[in-house]
Each structure stands twice: as structure tokens, then as C-alpha cells.
Amino acid sequence: MSKTVYLLLPAFLVVLGVGLIPTISLINYSVQTPFAEVEKFVGLENFRKVFVDTRVIDAFQRNIIFSALALAIEIPFGIGLALILYEKGKLNTLISMIITIPVLIPPITIGLLWRLMARENGTLRNLMNFLGLYYDPYRVPEQAFGTIVAMDVWHWTALICLVVSAGLAGMDKSPVLSAKTEGATRWQIFRHIELPALSFPLVFVSLLRLIDTLKIYDEATVLTMGGPGQTTEFLSLYVKKTAIDQFIVGYGAALSLIYNLTVLLLAWLLLIVMTKGKGVV
Amino acid sequence: MSGESTSRRDMLKIVGGAAGGLIVGGAIGYLAKPSETATTTVTNTVTKTETTTATGTTTTTTTPTTTTPTTTSPADQYTLAARECAAWVGNETPLTQAQLIQELEFFAKASAPYRGKTVLIMYEAIPPAEWEEKNLGPWFEKITGIKIKWESMSNFETILKSIEDQKTQGGIFDAIGSDQDMNGFYTWYKSGLDMTEFMKAHPELVPPYFDLEDFYARATYSDWRNGHLMALLAYNAPHGTVYRKDWFTDPAEKAAFKAKYGYDLKTPMEYYMDAQKSGKIDDDWTTDKARDCMEFFTRPEKNMYGTVTGLRAGDHMGWWTGDGFDDVFQLASPAPAGKDPIECTGFEPNTTPWGMHIEKNVYYGFSKANGGTLNGDAGVAMYDYWFKTIPKYAPDKVWQMDAVEAHTGFFTDGNYALFFPHYCWFTSTGQGPDSKIPGKFEYGPIPVAKQFYQKGKPRGYIDPSGWVISNYSKNKEIAFLFCTFMVSKAFDLKKSLANGVPIRWSTIQHPLFAAKDKDLAGLVTLMKTQMKEQTGTDARMVIYPLILPIAADAGARAAQQGLPPKEAADLQAGEMDKWLVDNGWYKKDLS
């Protein structure tokens, strides 16, 4: 056996411990009814139930819409901010520091913060009232959903900005200077020089954010607990309700596996689209 | 010579060192020795007990001096601690001083084989349990030498922990402070220790003044098949209406009310007492009168509201229709003739919670189609009242509140006329520094819907929490000592004077407790007059923690989607029945 195998062994053992064994356990649970009144092997029955469960379908659609909206706002906004802040200046440094703060706050705290702001006499509610708008995310589903999107944008746009800024900082400046000398517009410089140069960080941060938004749990749960009704119930919350609250472990395991594979699949699709079919940057 | 001389010098050093060591050691030993005088000093000096009552005031009680001039040794530190604790309790116990000392010294002796061990305790973070942790916990450790590891959590987390313990059989806690709703679960799955059997097997661990008969409502926390006790009851909060006594008794308000509604404005307790005298439901505190009162006191321009509730998604959206409004709308069947609801473990054919149809221990369901009452006329009226009537007289923020926030909000907002179904756990909050209405509120019974009223039906959920020992615990003996200590007759009165949650008849009937009625906002009167009509969750509700999330989920959806009452009732009953069928409980025989 070559030395390479021995060198890879620790990594293999770590992966086995943290990834493979839990996944195998999950697969094992998903084809049974563990901890139920009657524990039995049910084959793919739990998976069949997942595909006909209307709450799963609704939650999945919600997840997709949420991810699409969040990314559609956060990515352009993050790039724009990075381009503005790229210009040297004391004020820009200060702004960069301030906008980074939300990234450092744990999601559970963000949820609580927004819950307090959205409540009666909360900052957000008062602001909306001041503008003459009726705002009650605990009664109006669209407002609840919109508030969660806004919360995510507020929380994570700075991350995109930071990653893009790092890309800009590491970029070779000479093509930009040449383009400016040739009289290129700001848009032309961005479109043909900066954006291609930023492709790697952009793909990386987009994938990261897609995976994060598909997994959304803490903020939304603290803010709305899936309500009003089930209008902000995402897949993660439904998995939690099923597997933990109701202790239907077999079905919960099947749902978790499908959820996991869906996130992987969507992330892979995004990668393919963003890299124009190459799959690598 | 020189060698001999050195040897002698060395010898002198050794002898001198030894003598010096003996003198110093003896002096230290003498000073450190616990003397008989020290014992007497302890028991004589702690003669005053300060008790912080629910009103936040502090009373000083002079206790009878107990001098027991016995010879003690350092090994008796646990006995000394027991006597010190007896002095701390003072006369706030129905036991005589001799009995009190006997009871506490029992723990010092019985714990001898377990000293140095640790007991893992989980509990719902409610004021009386926190009081136990702060006050009784240190005494337990001092008297027994057993360490306590406390973990406090929400009610729902205690449920999840209990399920986890049962499913994994892991003994993840030694004892858990758990709601009575969970009784059936612990019983059916045998995940809770059968206390009756345990006491038979370990009579040496049963304290001398345990007095099982002294616990009331113990039927509600027992096995329906044999009456065996499944928990040691720790505290109880009756169910009721909390209201602003100052508003209800204001002469100007009374006159205005009479002019508007044509009958006298009285407090809920006064209405109830009137009905007790006349025997007429029309005189009672009914949902119609409650609606009139809520409407009358709703004056948003003055920031006054008729009531408050919680309509945010959460587990309360399930249990409030199972342990609350269902009793207001009388979804259950009456107790058998000659019995009060408090003595029953369940009702047939419809029981609590959710008006489920259980007949001869066979599960049928919640919906009308399966013989249940959840979506029958009473059930529909219940949803109509909760989702449509109550929000009319409450601020909009009830949609963002849960039940616990509504309970504390009644006191901390201070602008609501009344609130039901109210669990009287929060007296100390109401009388405490954060309350805007200390001394201005009072408790009465829950109202009843007169169209569904029948004498003998449960009227209120008596909420006796108790200490349950995990059947999978490896420290059952220690856990049992812990639980019996917490519920000892030595402490129940003292605990109740601070928190108003007695679990023993001897406390309820004690003059010191009766004298606290005003401080406890009429809780003693409520207990003495109406509590016998209240009951717990049916012992046969073994699926309680599993069906609760289904009920809560459907309840939240129904409320927040603004479904009409009939559809809301159909949704909740239908979802719960479906769960019964899907999980093999439909027509299951629990005999």
C-alpha cells in the first residue's frame, strides 16, 4: 500500500464519522417506522408519502420562491455596494465596517431582533404606520413572507459585498486603466472586465447563499413560527415538526433525505448554469 | 564522639518537632471541634423566618425555639442541617416542631448510602419550580449530601424530553417536573416510575409524614387501571378567570353597566356564588356575561381592552382547546353521580381534552362522526368565541402573542378587564414589581356556556404538576428522595405562601394560608369553593404529547387563515382523527 493511502486515511475516517455514518443511519430510519407503536420495515413507503404530502409541496415551493427572491436581490445589491465601496475613502471604510455587522450576528438573534421590530410598537411597525401603510406580518401572509425576505437581505447582503470586494481587491488593475484610457464607460468596464474577473467569487458566494436560503430555519421560525397559518412554513420547519415535535422519525428521515438531495441538486444546477455547463470555474 | 553528639542533636530535633507538631495540631483540632454548644447555638439563633409573599411584602414569623441538647459528632452534619432547615421553616408548616424535625432528619438518615452522588433534574421553568430550586434545592443538598443538577426549560421541552426518554429508554433525566397532561403517556409506555409499587418495595425511603391522602387531585396523576400514583404532585394552579377587581367594583362602572345591559355588574366570583345559592345557571358567570363585560370595558381610546389572548402559532394553539376553552364550552361528559370531577381519572363517553370519545377504554376520535364533541355544536361555539368574539375586545397584538405572553401581559400591560381561561401560576408576577396592577386583580372561576352547561361536567383544568421519575433512571432511589423532599408536608405551606400553589389539603386548610387569600388575589377562596369541579387530562390520553402538535398546528392554521368556526372545528377534529387512524390508534383498546 502506498504512502498516499496512509496519508488519506485520517481524512477518510473523519468523513466517515461526520458524514457517512449519520447518512447511513438516516437511510436506515427512512425505510422503517422506528420508535412507532409498531416498528416495521416499510420499504419506500415513507418516500411515497413525501411526494404526495401537500404540505411538503407547498413548503418546497415556498423555499424556491424565497431563495430566488433573496438571491435576486442580494447578489446585485451586494455587487453594487462592493463597487461603490471599492473606491478609496475614509467614509467608505466606515460604511464597510457598519454593513458587516449583521453578518456577524447569529441567525437566531436576527430573528428575535426582527420579531421585536415587527411587533406592535416595534420600529418597523411604527415606521410603516408613519408612512401610512398597514403592516401586520402576524395577520397578512404576504407581509410575513416579505419580512422574511427583507430580513435575509439585511442579514446577508454584506457577505456578498465582502466576497466581491475581496475579488475586486485581488484583480489586476491594468485592464481597467487601459479601458479607461480608451474611453470605455463605467458599465462597459464592469461588464467586460470586472464581472468576468469576479466569476469565481460570485459563483462561490451564490452557491453559498443558495444553500443557506434553502436551509432557512432560525430566523423564520423565531419571526413567524411558520405563520400566519402555514404561509411561511419552510421545509426545514416542517421536518422539525414531523421528526421532533411529532416524533414520526421514519417519515422525518425520508423527508430529510429528499430535502438534502434537493439542496444538492439545486446547488449543482446553479453551478452548471453559472459556469455555462462546465461545472467548474 | 562527634557522631554521637550529632545523633543526640538529631534526636532532640525529632522529639522537639513532634512535640511542637502535637501542640499545634491539638490546638487546631480543639478549635475546629464542633461542640454541643455549637449545636444549641444553631437551633436557638435561627428563630425568625422571613417570607417574601406574593405581594412582594416581607413578613417576619417568630418560630418556636427548638433546643435539643444532644451530643453530636462531626458525622452528624446532615442532622444538624436538618435542624437548621427546621428552624428556617419555622411555623409555616402544618407539622409540629417535633414532627418537622423528625421528617427532615429522616432525609439525613435515608440518604446516607447515596451521599456524594448527583441527581439530574429537569423542570418547566414556572415560578414555584424556580422557588424550589432556589430555596429547597440547597437544603436538600445540605441535608442529604446529594448534589442536584438542575435544567429548566419550557413546558413543550419537558414534553420532548419525556418522549426522547421513552423512545430511547436512555434515562436522560432522573426526575422531571412535568404537567399532568403527560400522565397517560408515562403510564402507558411505562416510562414513568410507578410510585405506588416503588413505595411498596422501598418503605425505608418513604418519609414519616408523606401522608398520601393529604395530596388532592392525585387521581388525575395516576394509572386509570389500578389507581397507582405516577407522580409526586408538587404544585397546582387552578383554572379560572382573572379580572380587574377595581374596575368590576367601581360604583360608576357598575351604574353605567346596569344602564347599558340591564343587569348588575358583579365580579365573576360573585356571579358564581349567586348561582351556587340559587342553583340557576342564569345567575352564574357565563360566556354571555363575559362577552358583555369584555365589550363594556373595551375603550381603545383610553387604552382599555376587554380581554387578552394568544393567537400566534405555538403549542398553546393545541392545549388551549384541550385544557381550557373545552371546559368553558363543556365538551366533556359529566362525572358519575356522587363524584366530583376532581376525583375522576376520565369521563365517558366524552372526555378531556378536546371532547374525545373514549368508551370502555377504546379510542374512537374527536370529531362528531366518531362520537367526539370537538366539531359538534359546543366545539363550533368554542371556536366562534375564541377566534371571533374575543379578538373583538382585545388589542391587535394578540395575533403576535402566545398563551404565556398573554398570561403575563395581563399583569404587565395592566389594561385588560378580564382574561380566561387563565392558569393561576402567575400570582407572584401579578403582585410583583413588574406588574402594573398589584393588589387590583382577583381570581374567579372560568365562565361556562349556559347552552351546554350540565352540572357535574368538568369546569376548568386543574393543572397539578408533579415530579415524575424516569423508569430508565439508574438513580431511582435518589430521585425518589429528591421528589419526596420537594413535596414534603414540611414545605408545602411555606412554598404556597410564596407562590400560592398548594398541593395538600393540610395547606389549603391551614390558617396561615387562609390569611393570605387577599395577597393571593382570592386564590384560596377559588380553591375552597370551585376547585372540586375542575379536573385533569384523562389518564387514558396516552397519546397526549404526540397528538398535541397536530392539534396545535391545525388550531394555528385555522385561526390565522381566518376560517369560519365550523371549518376551524372540522379542520382540527379531522386532522386529529386522521392521525389516530394513520398511527393505529383508532378503536385501540387500552384496557
PDB file of C-alpha atoms in Angstrom, chain B residues 54-227:
ATOM      1  CA  ALA B  54     -46.814  37.012  46.534  1.00  0.00           C
ATOM      2  CA  THR B  55     -47.420  40.701  47.139  1.00  0.00           C
ATOM      3  CA  GLY B  56     -43.749  41.300  47.401  1.00  0.00           C
ATOM      4  CA  THR B  57     -44.027  42.230  51.063  1.00  0.00           C
ATOM      5  CA  THR B  58     -41.864  40.594  53.645  1.00  0.00           C
ATOM      6  CA  THR B  59     -43.269  39.143  56.816  1.00  0.00           C
ATOM      7  CA  THR B  60     -41.275  38.002  59.759  1.00  0.00           C
ATOM      8  CA  THR B  61     -42.527  34.983  61.615  1.00  0.00           C
ATOM      9  CA  THR B  62     -41.261  34.100  65.012  1.00  0.00           C
ATOM     10  CA  THR B  63     -40.781  30.387  65.255  1.00  0.00           C
ATOM     11  CA  PRO B  64     -40.894  28.318  68.394  1.00  0.00           C
ATOM     12  CA  THR B  65     -37.402  27.869  69.763  1.00  0.00           C
ATOM     13  CA  THR B  66     -36.205  24.357  69.415  1.00  0.00           C
ATOM     14  CA  THR B  67     -33.454  23.326  71.709  1.00  0.00           C
ATOM     15  CA  THR B  68     -32.367  19.781  71.511  1.00  0.00           C
ATOM     16  CA  PRO B  69     -29.320  19.424  73.693  1.00  0.00           C
ATOM     17  CA  THR B  70     -27.953  16.290  72.184  1.00  0.00           C
ATOM     18  CA  THR B  71     -24.387  15.254  71.902  1.00  0.00           C
ATOM     19  CA  THR B  72     -23.265  15.403  68.298  1.00  0.00           C
ATOM     20  CA  SER B  73     -20.197  14.393  66.390  1.00  0.00           C
ATOM     21  CA  PRO B  74     -18.777  15.707  63.098  1.00  0.00           C
ATOM     22  CA  ALA B  75     -20.559  12.851  61.293  1.00  0.00           C
ATOM     23  CA  ASP B  76     -23.909  14.437  62.188  1.00  0.00           C
ATOM     24  CA  GLN B  77     -23.553  17.464  59.946  1.00  0.00           C
ATOM     25  CA  TYR B  78     -26.571  16.244  57.957  1.00  0.00           C
ATOM     26  CA  THR B  79     -28.705  16.008  61.082  1.00  0.00           C
ATOM     27  CA  LEU B  80     -27.521  19.470  62.062  1.00  0.00           C
ATOM     28  CA  ALA B  81     -28.522  20.744  58.627  1.00  0.00           C
ATOM     29  CA  ALA B  82     -31.948  19.143  59.050  1.00  0.00           C
ATOM     30  CA  ARG B  83     -32.455  21.022  62.310  1.00  0.00           C
ATOM     31  CA  GLU B  84     -31.210  24.226  60.788  1.00  0.00           C
ATOM     32  CA  CYS B  85     -33.735  23.716  57.979  1.00  0.00           C
ATOM     33  CA  ALA B  86     -36.483  23.113  60.533  1.00  0.00           C
ATOM     34  CA  ALA B  87     -35.684  26.482  62.037  1.00  0.00           C
ATOM     35  CA  TRP B  88     -35.875  28.032  58.549  1.00  0.00           C
ATOM     36  CA  VAL B  89     -39.327  26.523  58.032  1.00  0.00           C
ATOM     37  CA  GLY B  90     -40.428  27.747  61.451  1.00  0.00           C
ATOM     38  CA  ASN B  91     -44.154  27.527  61.988  1.00  0.00           C
ATOM     39  CA  GLU B  92     -45.003  27.699  58.290  1.00  0.00           C
ATOM     40  CA  THR B  93     -45.931  24.037  58.228  1.00  0.00           C
ATOM     41  CA  PRO B  94     -48.863  22.022  59.490  1.00  0.00           C
ATOM     42  CA  LEU B  95     -46.393  19.747  61.273  1.00  0.00           C
ATOM     43  CA  THR B  96     -45.444  20.284  64.893  1.00  0.00           C
ATOM     44  CA  GLN B  97     -41.832  21.177  65.513  1.00  0.00           C
ATOM     45  CA  ALA B  98     -41.073  17.658  66.696  1.00  0.00           C
ATOM     46  CA  GLN B  99     -42.716  16.179  63.609  1.00  0.00           C
ATOM     47  CA  LEU B 100     -40.914  18.657  61.380  1.00  0.00           C
ATOM     48  CA  ILE B 101     -37.541  17.705  62.798  1.00  0.00           C
ATOM     49  CA  GLN B 102     -38.424  14.023  62.540  1.00  0.00           C
ATOM     50  CA  GLU B 103     -39.399  14.478  58.892  1.00  0.00           C
ATOM     51  CA  LEU B 104     -36.238  16.366  57.962  1.00  0.00           C
ATOM     52  CA  GLU B 105     -33.897  14.135  59.957  1.00  0.00           C
ATOM     53  CA  PHE B 106     -35.383  11.212  58.046  1.00  0.00           C
ATOM     54  CA  PHE B 107     -33.826  12.594  54.854  1.00  0.00           C
ATOM     55  CA  ALA B 108     -30.459  12.982  56.580  1.00  0.00           C
ATOM     56  CA  LYS B 109     -30.531   9.306  57.583  1.00  0.00           C
ATOM     57  CA  ALA B 110     -32.159   7.782  54.488  1.00  0.00           C
ATOM     58  CA  SER B 111     -29.682   9.481  52.168  1.00  0.00           C
ATOM     59  CA  ALA B 112     -26.616   8.014  53.883  1.00  0.00           C
ATOM     60  CA  PRO B 113     -25.919   5.335  51.216  1.00  0.00           C
ATOM     61  CA  TYR B 114     -26.206   7.878  48.397  1.00  0.00           C
ATOM     62  CA  ARG B 115     -24.048  10.741  49.614  1.00  0.00           C
ATOM     63  CA  GLY B 116     -21.782  12.303  47.041  1.00  0.00           C
ATOM     64  CA  LYS B 117     -23.962  11.212  44.139  1.00  0.00           C
ATOM     65  CA  THR B 118     -25.726  13.575  41.729  1.00  0.00           C
ATOM     66  CA  VAL B 119     -29.355  13.600  40.679  1.00  0.00           C
ATOM     67  CA  LEU B 120     -30.290  15.102  37.285  1.00  0.00           C
ATOM     68  CA  ILE B 121     -33.482  17.124  37.439  1.00  0.00           C
ATOM     69  CA  MET B 122     -35.377  18.748  34.594  1.00  0.00           C
ATOM     70  CA  TYR B 123     -38.357  21.002  35.095  1.00  0.00           C
ATOM     71  CA  GLU B 124     -40.648  23.501  33.463  1.00  0.00           C
ATOM     72  CA  ALA B 125     -39.492  26.995  34.378  1.00  0.00           C
ATOM     73  CA  ILE B 126     -42.542  28.158  36.290  1.00  0.00           C
ATOM     74  CA  PRO B 127     -42.278  30.339  39.399  1.00  0.00           C
ATOM     75  CA  PRO B 128     -42.960  27.622  42.024  1.00  0.00           C
ATOM     76  CA  ALA B 129     -40.393  25.273  40.458  1.00  0.00           C
ATOM     77  CA  GLU B 130     -37.840  28.053  40.377  1.00  0.00           C
ATOM     78  CA  TRP B 131     -38.654  28.745  44.008  1.00  0.00           C
ATOM     79  CA  GLU B 132     -37.945  25.092  44.794  1.00  0.00           C
ATOM     80  CA  GLU B 133     -34.605  25.247  43.020  1.00  0.00           C
ATOM     81  CA  LYS B 134     -33.539  28.376  44.863  1.00  0.00           C
ATOM     82  CA  ASN B 135     -34.925  27.523  48.283  1.00  0.00           C
ATOM     83  CA  LEU B 136     -35.338  23.791  48.739  1.00  0.00           C
ATOM     84  CA  GLY B 137     -32.504  22.679  46.466  1.00  0.00           C
ATOM     85  CA  PRO B 138     -29.707  23.977  48.717  1.00  0.00           C
ATOM     86  CA  TRP B 139     -31.378  22.479  51.790  1.00  0.00           C
ATOM     87  CA  PHE B 140     -31.679  19.106  50.069  1.00  0.00           C
ATOM     88  CA  GLU B 141     -28.006  19.127  49.181  1.00  0.00           C
ATOM     89  CA  LYS B 142     -27.023  20.159  52.692  1.00  0.00           C
ATOM     90  CA  ILE B 143     -29.219  17.626  54.458  1.00  0.00           C
ATOM     91  CA  THR B 144     -28.580  14.654  52.191  1.00  0.00           C
ATOM     92  CA  GLY B 145     -25.127  15.277  50.748  1.00  0.00           C
ATOM     93  CA  ILE B 146     -26.604  14.536  47.315  1.00  0.00           C
ATOM     94  CA  LYS B 147     -25.871  17.037  44.563  1.00  0.00           C
ATOM     95  CA  ILE B 148     -28.616  18.292  42.261  1.00  0.00           C
ATOM     96  CA  LYS B 149     -28.019  19.170  38.636  1.00  0.00           C
ATOM     97  CA  TRP B 150     -30.943  21.360  37.553  1.00  0.00           C
ATOM     98  CA  GLU B 151     -32.073  22.000  34.000  1.00  0.00           C
ATOM     99  CA  SER B 152     -35.002  24.358  33.470  1.00  0.00           C
ATOM    100  CA  MET B 153     -36.924  24.541  30.192  1.00  0.00           C
ATOM    101  CA  SER B 154     -40.269  25.331  28.579  1.00  0.00           C
ATOM    102  CA  ASN B 155     -43.333  23.144  29.002  1.00  0.00           C
ATOM    103  CA  PHE B 156     -43.006  21.866  25.454  1.00  0.00           C
ATOM    104  CA  GLU B 157     -39.377  20.966  26.006  1.00  0.00           C
ATOM    105  CA  THR B 158     -40.321  18.845  29.032  1.00  0.00           C
ATOM    106  CA  ILE B 159     -42.685  17.002  26.694  1.00  0.00           C
ATOM    107  CA  LEU B 160     -39.977  16.496  24.076  1.00  0.00           C
ATOM    108  CA  LYS B 161     -37.521  15.301  26.732  1.00  0.00           C
ATOM    109  CA  SER B 162     -40.099  12.840  28.033  1.00  0.00           C
ATOM    110  CA  ILE B 163     -40.715  11.458  24.538  1.00  0.00           C
ATOM    111  CA  GLU B 164     -36.998  11.184  23.934  1.00  0.00           C
ATOM    112  CA  ASP B 165     -36.516   9.383  27.234  1.00  0.00           C
ATOM    113  CA  GLN B 166     -39.260   6.911  26.410  1.00  0.00           C
ATOM    114  CA  LYS B 167     -38.207   6.305  22.823  1.00  0.00           C
ATOM    115  CA  THR B 168     -34.531   5.868  23.606  1.00  0.00           C
ATOM    116  CA  GLN B 169     -35.043   4.351  27.072  1.00  0.00           C
ATOM    117  CA  GLY B 170     -31.975   6.329  27.989  1.00  0.00           C
ATOM    118  CA  GLY B 171     -32.775   7.717  31.422  1.00  0.00           C
ATOM    119  CA  ILE B 172     -31.850  11.175  30.149  1.00  0.00           C
ATOM    120  CA  PHE B 173     -33.149  12.619  33.419  1.00  0.00           C
ATOM    121  CA  ASP B 174     -33.624  11.108  36.846  1.00  0.00           C
ATOM    122  CA  ALA B 175     -36.759  13.129  37.588  1.00  0.00           C
ATOM    123  CA  ILE B 176     -38.730  15.655  35.609  1.00  0.00           C
ATOM    124  CA  GLY B 177     -41.217  18.264  36.771  1.00  0.00           C
ATOM    125  CA  SER B 178     -43.991  17.566  34.341  1.00  0.00           C
ATOM    126  CA  ASP B 179     -47.531  18.669  33.603  1.00  0.00           C
ATOM    127  CA  GLN B 180     -50.394  16.385  34.493  1.00  0.00           C
ATOM    128  CA  ASP B 181     -51.294  16.108  30.797  1.00  0.00           C
ATOM    129  CA  MET B 182     -48.381  13.728  30.417  1.00  0.00           C
ATOM    130  CA  ASN B 183     -49.691  11.240  32.979  1.00  0.00           C
ATOM    131  CA  GLY B 184     -51.194   8.868  30.426  1.00  0.00           C
ATOM    132  CA  PHE B 185     -48.016   8.846  28.371  1.00  0.00           C
ATOM    133  CA  TYR B 186     -45.787   7.899  31.321  1.00  0.00           C
ATOM    134  CA  THR B 187     -48.317   5.289  32.392  1.00  0.00           C
ATOM    135  CA  TRP B 188     -48.963   3.606  29.055  1.00  0.00           C
ATOM    136  CA  TYR B 189     -45.360   3.445  27.938  1.00  0.00           C
ATOM    137  CA  LYS B 190     -44.129   2.648  31.449  1.00  0.00           C
ATOM    138  CA  SER B 191     -41.525   5.368  31.057  1.00  0.00           C
ATOM    139  CA  GLY B 192     -42.513   6.851  34.405  1.00  0.00           C
ATOM    140  CA  LEU B 193     -41.846   5.034  37.630  1.00  0.00           C
ATOM    141  CA  ASP B 194     -44.901   3.508  39.303  1.00  0.00           C
ATOM    142  CA  MET B 195     -44.646   5.335  42.626  1.00  0.00           C
ATOM    143  CA  THR B 196     -47.068   3.038  44.413  1.00  0.00           C
ATOM    144  CA  GLU B 197     -45.034  -0.056  43.555  1.00  0.00           C
ATOM    145  CA  PHE B 198     -41.794   1.711  44.356  1.00  0.00           C
ATOM    146  CA  MET B 199     -43.016   2.734  47.787  1.00  0.00           C
ATOM    147  CA  LYS B 200     -44.069  -0.834  48.478  1.00  0.00           C
ATOM    148  CA  ALA B 201     -40.629  -2.075  47.513  1.00  0.00           C
ATOM    149  CA  HIS B 202     -38.757   0.674  49.359  1.00  0.00           C
ATOM    150  CA  PRO B 203     -40.660   1.540  52.539  1.00  0.00           C
ATOM    151  CA  GLU B 204     -37.386   2.728  54.055  1.00  0.00           C
ATOM    152  CA  LEU B 205     -37.371   5.651  51.599  1.00  0.00           C
ATOM    153  CA  VAL B 206     -40.871   6.906  52.426  1.00  0.00           C
ATOM    154  CA  PRO B 207     -40.740   9.860  54.815  1.00  0.00           C
ATOM    155  CA  PRO B 208     -42.698   9.554  58.069  1.00  0.00           C
ATOM    156  CA  TYR B 209     -45.172  12.342  57.196  1.00  0.00           C
ATOM    157  CA  PHE B 210     -45.513  11.594  53.493  1.00  0.00           C
ATOM    158  CA  ASP B 211     -49.297  11.229  54.015  1.00  0.00           C
ATOM    159  CA  LEU B 212     -50.568  10.235  50.587  1.00  0.00           C
ATOM    160  CA  GLU B 213     -54.181  11.038  51.494  1.00  0.00           C
ATOM    161  CA  ASP B 214     -53.165  14.644  52.059  1.00  0.00           C
ATOM    162  CA  PHE B 215     -52.473  15.184  48.320  1.00  0.00           C
ATOM    163  CA  TYR B 216     -55.578  16.291  46.488  1.00  0.00           C
ATOM    164  CA  ALA B 217     -56.255  15.660  42.789  1.00  0.00           C
ATOM    165  CA  ARG B 218     -53.925  12.690  42.985  1.00  0.00           C
ATOM    166  CA  ALA B 219     -56.436  10.670  40.947  1.00  0.00           C
ATOM    167  CA  THR B 220     -55.541  12.881  37.992  1.00  0.00           C
ATOM    168  CA  TYR B 221     -51.911  11.760  38.108  1.00  0.00           C
ATOM    169  CA  SER B 222     -52.496   8.038  38.416  1.00  0.00           C
ATOM    170  CA  ASP B 223     -52.868   4.886  36.334  1.00  0.00           C
ATOM    171  CA  TRP B 224     -56.524   4.564  35.307  1.00  0.00           C
ATOM    172  CA  ARG B 225     -56.331   0.767  35.535  1.00  0.00           C
ATOM    173  CA  ASN B 226     -55.196   0.364  39.125  1.00  0.00           C
ATOM    174  CA  GLY B 227     -55.051   3.832  40.654  1.00  0.00           C
TER     175      GLY B 227
END
